[in-house]
Backbone as JSON Lines, residues from 0, in Angstrom:
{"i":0,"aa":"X","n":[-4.22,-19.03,-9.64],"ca":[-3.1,-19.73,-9.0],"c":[-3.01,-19.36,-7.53]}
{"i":1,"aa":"X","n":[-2.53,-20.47,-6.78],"ca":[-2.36,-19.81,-5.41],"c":[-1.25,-18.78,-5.08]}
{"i":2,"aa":"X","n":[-0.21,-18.28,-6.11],"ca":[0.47,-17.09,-5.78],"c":[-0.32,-15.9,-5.17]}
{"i":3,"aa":"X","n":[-1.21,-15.91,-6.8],"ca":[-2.26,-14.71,-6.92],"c":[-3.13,-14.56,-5.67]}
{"i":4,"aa":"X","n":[-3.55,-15.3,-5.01],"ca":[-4.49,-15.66,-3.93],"c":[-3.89,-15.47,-2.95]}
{"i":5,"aa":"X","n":[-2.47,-15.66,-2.59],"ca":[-1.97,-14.97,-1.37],"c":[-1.68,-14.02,-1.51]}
{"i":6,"aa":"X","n":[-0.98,-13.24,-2.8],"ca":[-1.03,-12.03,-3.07],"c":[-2.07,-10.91,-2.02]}
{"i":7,"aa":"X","n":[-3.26,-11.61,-2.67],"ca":[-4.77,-10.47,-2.75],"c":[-5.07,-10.2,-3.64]}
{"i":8,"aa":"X","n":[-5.34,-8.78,-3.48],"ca":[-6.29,-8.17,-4.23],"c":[-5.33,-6.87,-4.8]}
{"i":9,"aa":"X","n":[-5.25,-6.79,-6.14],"ca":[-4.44,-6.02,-6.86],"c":[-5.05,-4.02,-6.95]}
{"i":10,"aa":"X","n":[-3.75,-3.47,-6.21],"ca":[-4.54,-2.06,-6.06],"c":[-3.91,-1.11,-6.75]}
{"i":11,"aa":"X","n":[-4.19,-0.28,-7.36],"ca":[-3.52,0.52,-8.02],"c":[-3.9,2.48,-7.21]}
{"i":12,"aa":"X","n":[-2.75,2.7,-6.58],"ca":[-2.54,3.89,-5.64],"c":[-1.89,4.96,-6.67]}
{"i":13,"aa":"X","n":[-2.54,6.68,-6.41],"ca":[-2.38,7.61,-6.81],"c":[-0.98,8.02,-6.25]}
{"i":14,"aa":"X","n":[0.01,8.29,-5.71],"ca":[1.17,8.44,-5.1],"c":[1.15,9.84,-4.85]}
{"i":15,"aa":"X","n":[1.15,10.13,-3.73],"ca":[1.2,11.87,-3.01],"c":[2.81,11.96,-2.46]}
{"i":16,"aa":"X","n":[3.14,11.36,-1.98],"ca":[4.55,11.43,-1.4],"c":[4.96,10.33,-1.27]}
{"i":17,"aa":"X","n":[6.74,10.08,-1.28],"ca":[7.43,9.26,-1.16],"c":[8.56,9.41,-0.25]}
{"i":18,"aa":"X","n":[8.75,8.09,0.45],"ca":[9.68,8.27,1.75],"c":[10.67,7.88,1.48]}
{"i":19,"aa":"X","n":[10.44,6.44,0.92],"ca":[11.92,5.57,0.63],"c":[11.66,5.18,-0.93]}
{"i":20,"aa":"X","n":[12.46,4.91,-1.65],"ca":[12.55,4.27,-2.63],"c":[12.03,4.85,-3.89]}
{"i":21,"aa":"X","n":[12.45,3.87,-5.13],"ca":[12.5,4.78,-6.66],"c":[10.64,4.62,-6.73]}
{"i":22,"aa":"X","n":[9.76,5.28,-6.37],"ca":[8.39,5.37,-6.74],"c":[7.45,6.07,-7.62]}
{"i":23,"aa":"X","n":[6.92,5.43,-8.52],"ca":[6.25,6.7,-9.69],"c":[5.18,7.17,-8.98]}
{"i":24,"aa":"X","n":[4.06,8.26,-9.67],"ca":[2.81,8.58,-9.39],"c":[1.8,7.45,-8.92]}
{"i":25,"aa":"X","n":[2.15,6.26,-10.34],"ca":[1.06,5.21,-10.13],"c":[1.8,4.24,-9.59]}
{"i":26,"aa":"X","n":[1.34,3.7,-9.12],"ca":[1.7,2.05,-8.25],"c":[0.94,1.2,-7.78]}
{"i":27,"aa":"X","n":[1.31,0.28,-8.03],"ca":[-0.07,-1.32,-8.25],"c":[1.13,-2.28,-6.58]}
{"i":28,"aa":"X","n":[0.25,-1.97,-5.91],"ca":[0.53,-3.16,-4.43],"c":[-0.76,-4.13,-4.26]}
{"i":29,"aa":"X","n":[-0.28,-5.43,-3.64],"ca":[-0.92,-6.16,-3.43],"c":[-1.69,-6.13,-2.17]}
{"i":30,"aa":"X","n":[-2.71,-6.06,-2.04],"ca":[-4.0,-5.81,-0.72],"c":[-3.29,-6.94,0.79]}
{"i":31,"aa":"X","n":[-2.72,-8.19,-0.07],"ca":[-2.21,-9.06,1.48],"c":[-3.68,-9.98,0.97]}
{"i":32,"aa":"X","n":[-3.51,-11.34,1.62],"ca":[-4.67,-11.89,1.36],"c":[-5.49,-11.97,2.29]}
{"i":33,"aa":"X","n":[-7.24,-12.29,1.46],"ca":[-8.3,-11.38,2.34],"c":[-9.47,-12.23,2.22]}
{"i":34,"aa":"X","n":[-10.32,-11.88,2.98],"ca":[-10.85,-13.07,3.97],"c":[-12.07,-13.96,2.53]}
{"i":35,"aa":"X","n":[-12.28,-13.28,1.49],"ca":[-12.93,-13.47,0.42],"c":[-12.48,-14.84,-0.69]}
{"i":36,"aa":"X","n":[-10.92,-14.85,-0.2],"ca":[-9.93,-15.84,-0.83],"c":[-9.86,-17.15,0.16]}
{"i":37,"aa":"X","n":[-10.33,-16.83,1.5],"ca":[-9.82,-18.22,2.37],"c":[-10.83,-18.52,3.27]}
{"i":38,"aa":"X","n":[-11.34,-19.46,4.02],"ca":[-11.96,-19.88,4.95],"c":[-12.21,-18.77,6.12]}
{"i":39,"aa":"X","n":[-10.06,-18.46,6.48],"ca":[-9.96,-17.6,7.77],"c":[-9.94,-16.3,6.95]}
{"i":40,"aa":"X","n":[-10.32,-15.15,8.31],"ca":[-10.0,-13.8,7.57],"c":[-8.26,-13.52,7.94]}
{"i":41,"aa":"X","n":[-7.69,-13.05,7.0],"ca":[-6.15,-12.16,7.29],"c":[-6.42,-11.13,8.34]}
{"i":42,"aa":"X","n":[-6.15,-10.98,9.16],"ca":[-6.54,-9.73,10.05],"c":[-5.37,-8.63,9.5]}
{"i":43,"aa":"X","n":[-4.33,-9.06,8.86],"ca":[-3.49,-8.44,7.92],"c":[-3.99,-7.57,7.03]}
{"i":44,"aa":"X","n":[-4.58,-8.2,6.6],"ca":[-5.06,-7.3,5.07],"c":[-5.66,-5.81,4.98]}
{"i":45,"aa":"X","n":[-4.98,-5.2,4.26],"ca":[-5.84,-3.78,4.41],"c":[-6.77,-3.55,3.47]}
{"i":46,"aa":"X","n":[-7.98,-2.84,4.57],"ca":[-9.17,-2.49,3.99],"c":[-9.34,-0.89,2.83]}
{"i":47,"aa":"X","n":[-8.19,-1.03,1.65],"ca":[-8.65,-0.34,0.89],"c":[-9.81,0.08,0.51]}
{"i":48,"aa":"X","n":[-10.27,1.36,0.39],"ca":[-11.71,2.03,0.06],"c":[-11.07,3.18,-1.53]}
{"i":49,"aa":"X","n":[-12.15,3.19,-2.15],"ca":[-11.83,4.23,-3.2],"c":[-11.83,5.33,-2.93]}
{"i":50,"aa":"X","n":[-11.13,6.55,-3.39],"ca":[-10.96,7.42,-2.68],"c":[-10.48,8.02,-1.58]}
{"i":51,"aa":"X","n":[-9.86,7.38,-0.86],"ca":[-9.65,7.5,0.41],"c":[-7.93,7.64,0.41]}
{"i":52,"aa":"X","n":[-7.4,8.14,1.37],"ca":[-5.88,8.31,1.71],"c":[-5.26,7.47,2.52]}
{"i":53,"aa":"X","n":[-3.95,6.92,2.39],"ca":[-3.23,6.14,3.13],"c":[-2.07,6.35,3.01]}
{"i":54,"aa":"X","n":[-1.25,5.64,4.44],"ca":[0.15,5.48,4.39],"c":[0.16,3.93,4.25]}
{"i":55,"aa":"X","n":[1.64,4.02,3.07],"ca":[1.33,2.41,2.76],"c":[2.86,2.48,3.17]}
{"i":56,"aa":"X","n":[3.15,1.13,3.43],"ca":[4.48,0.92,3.29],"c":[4.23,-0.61,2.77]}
{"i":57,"aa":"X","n":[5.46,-0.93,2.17],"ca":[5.5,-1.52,0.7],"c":[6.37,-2.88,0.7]}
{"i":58,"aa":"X","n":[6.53,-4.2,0.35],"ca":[7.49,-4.58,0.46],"c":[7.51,-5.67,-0.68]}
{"i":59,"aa":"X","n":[8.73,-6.24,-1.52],"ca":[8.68,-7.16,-2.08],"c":[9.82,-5.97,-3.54]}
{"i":60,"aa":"X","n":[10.21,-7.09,-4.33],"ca":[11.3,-6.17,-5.21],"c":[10.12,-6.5,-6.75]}
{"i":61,"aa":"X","n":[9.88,-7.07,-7.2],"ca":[8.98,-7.1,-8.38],"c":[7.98,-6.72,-8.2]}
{"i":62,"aa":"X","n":[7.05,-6.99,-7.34],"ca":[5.71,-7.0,-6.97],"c":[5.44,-6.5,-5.68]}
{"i":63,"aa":"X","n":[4.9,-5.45,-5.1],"ca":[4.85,-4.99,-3.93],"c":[3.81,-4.82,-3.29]}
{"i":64,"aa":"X","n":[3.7,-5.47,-2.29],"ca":[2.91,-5.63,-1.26],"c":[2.25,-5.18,0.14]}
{"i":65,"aa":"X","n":[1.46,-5.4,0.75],"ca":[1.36,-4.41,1.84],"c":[0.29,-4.85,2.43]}
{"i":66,"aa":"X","n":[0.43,-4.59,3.81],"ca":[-0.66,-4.75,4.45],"c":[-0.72,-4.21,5.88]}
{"i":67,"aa":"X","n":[-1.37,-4.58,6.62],"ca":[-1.76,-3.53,7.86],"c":[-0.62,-3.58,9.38]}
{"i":68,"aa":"X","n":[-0.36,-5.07,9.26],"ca":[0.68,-5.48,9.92],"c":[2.42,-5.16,9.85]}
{"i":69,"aa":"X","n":[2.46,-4.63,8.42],"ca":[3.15,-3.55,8.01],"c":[3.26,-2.1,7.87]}
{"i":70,"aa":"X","n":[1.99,-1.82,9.01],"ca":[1.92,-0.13,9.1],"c":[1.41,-0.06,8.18]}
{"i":71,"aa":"X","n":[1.14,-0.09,7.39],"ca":[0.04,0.49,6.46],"c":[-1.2,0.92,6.9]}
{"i":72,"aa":"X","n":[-1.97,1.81,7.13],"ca":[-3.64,2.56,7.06],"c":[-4.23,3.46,6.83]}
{"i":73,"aa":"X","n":[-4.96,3.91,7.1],"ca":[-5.77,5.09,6.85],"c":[-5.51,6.42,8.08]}
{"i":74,"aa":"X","n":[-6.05,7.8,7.87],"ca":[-5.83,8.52,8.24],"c":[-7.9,8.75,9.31]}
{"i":75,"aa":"X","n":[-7.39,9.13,10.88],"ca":[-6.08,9.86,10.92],"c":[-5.06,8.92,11.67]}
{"i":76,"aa":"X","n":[-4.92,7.84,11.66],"ca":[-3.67,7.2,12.09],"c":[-2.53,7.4,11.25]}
{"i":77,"aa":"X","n":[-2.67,7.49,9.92],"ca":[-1.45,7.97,9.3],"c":[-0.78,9.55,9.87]}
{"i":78,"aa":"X","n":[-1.68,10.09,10.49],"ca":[-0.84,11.81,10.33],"c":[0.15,11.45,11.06]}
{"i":79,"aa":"X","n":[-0.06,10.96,12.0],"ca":[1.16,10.4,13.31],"c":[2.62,9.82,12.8]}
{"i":80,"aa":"X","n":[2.22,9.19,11.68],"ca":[3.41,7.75,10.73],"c":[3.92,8.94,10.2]}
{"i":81,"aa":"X","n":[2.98,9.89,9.46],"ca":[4.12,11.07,8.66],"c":[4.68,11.93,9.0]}
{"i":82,"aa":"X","n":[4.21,12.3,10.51],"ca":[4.92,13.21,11.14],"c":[6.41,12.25,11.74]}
{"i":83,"aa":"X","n":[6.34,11.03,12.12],"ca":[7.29,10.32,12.15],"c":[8.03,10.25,11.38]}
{"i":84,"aa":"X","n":[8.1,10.05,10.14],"ca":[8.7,9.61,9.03],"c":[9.74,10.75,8.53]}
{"i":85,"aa":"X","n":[8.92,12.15,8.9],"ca":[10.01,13.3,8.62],"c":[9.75,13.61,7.22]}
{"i":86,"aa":"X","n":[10.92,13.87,6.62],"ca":[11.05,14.63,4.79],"c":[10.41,13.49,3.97]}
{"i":87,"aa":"X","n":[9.83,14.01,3.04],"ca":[8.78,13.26,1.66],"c":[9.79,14.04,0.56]}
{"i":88,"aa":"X","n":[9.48,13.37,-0.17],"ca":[9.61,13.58,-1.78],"c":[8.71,13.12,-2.65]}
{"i":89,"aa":"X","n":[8.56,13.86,-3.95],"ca":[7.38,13.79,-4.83],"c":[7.85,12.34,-5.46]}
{"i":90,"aa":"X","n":[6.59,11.87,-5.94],"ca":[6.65,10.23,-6.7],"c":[7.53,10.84,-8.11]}
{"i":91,"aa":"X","n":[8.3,9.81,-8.93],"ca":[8.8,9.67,-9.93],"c":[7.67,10.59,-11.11]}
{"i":92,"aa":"X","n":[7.66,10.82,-12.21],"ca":[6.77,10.79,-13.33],"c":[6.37,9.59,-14.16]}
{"i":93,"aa":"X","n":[5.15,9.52,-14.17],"ca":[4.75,8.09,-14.63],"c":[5.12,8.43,-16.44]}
{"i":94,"aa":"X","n":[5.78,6.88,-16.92],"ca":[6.2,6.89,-18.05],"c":[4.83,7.0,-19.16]}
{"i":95,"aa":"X","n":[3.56,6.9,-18.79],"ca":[2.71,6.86,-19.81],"c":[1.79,8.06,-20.05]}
């Protein structure tokens, strides 16, 4: 469906710290849509890698989303966002 397609690409993140909001360990955000889905590339979209660390910031109330144009990236541009950001708190406990 074209929801899914603007969505992206479905990611599922390990959760190290939390800034704002009720967040578990695991959390599934949407990549933003990416150049694999459309003609043009999103210059939006973030280039998730496995393994790798990020600051995400998140948006949407069911389904949450993210992308680069939303601050979201990789380190070391993130150390800067977290030293900004100030106090963390640990993710929720995942129910499973």
């Amino acid at each position: 469906s074209n929801a899914v397609e603007r969505e992206g690409v479905e990611i599922t993140l390990k959760v190290d710290r939390v800034w704002k909001g009720k967040i578990s360990e695991k959390m599934i955000v949407y990549s933003g849509a990416t150049d694999d889905l459309y003609p043009f590339v999103n210059l939006c979209a973030t280039p998730f890698r496995l393994g790798e660390k990020y600051i995400v910031f998140a948006y949407g109330q069911d389904k949450l989303a993210t992308d680069v144009c939303a601050g979201s990236g990789a380190f070391p541009y993130a150390n800067k966002v977290i030293r900004d950001l100030g106090r963390s708190s640990r993710p929720m406990k995942s129910k499973s």
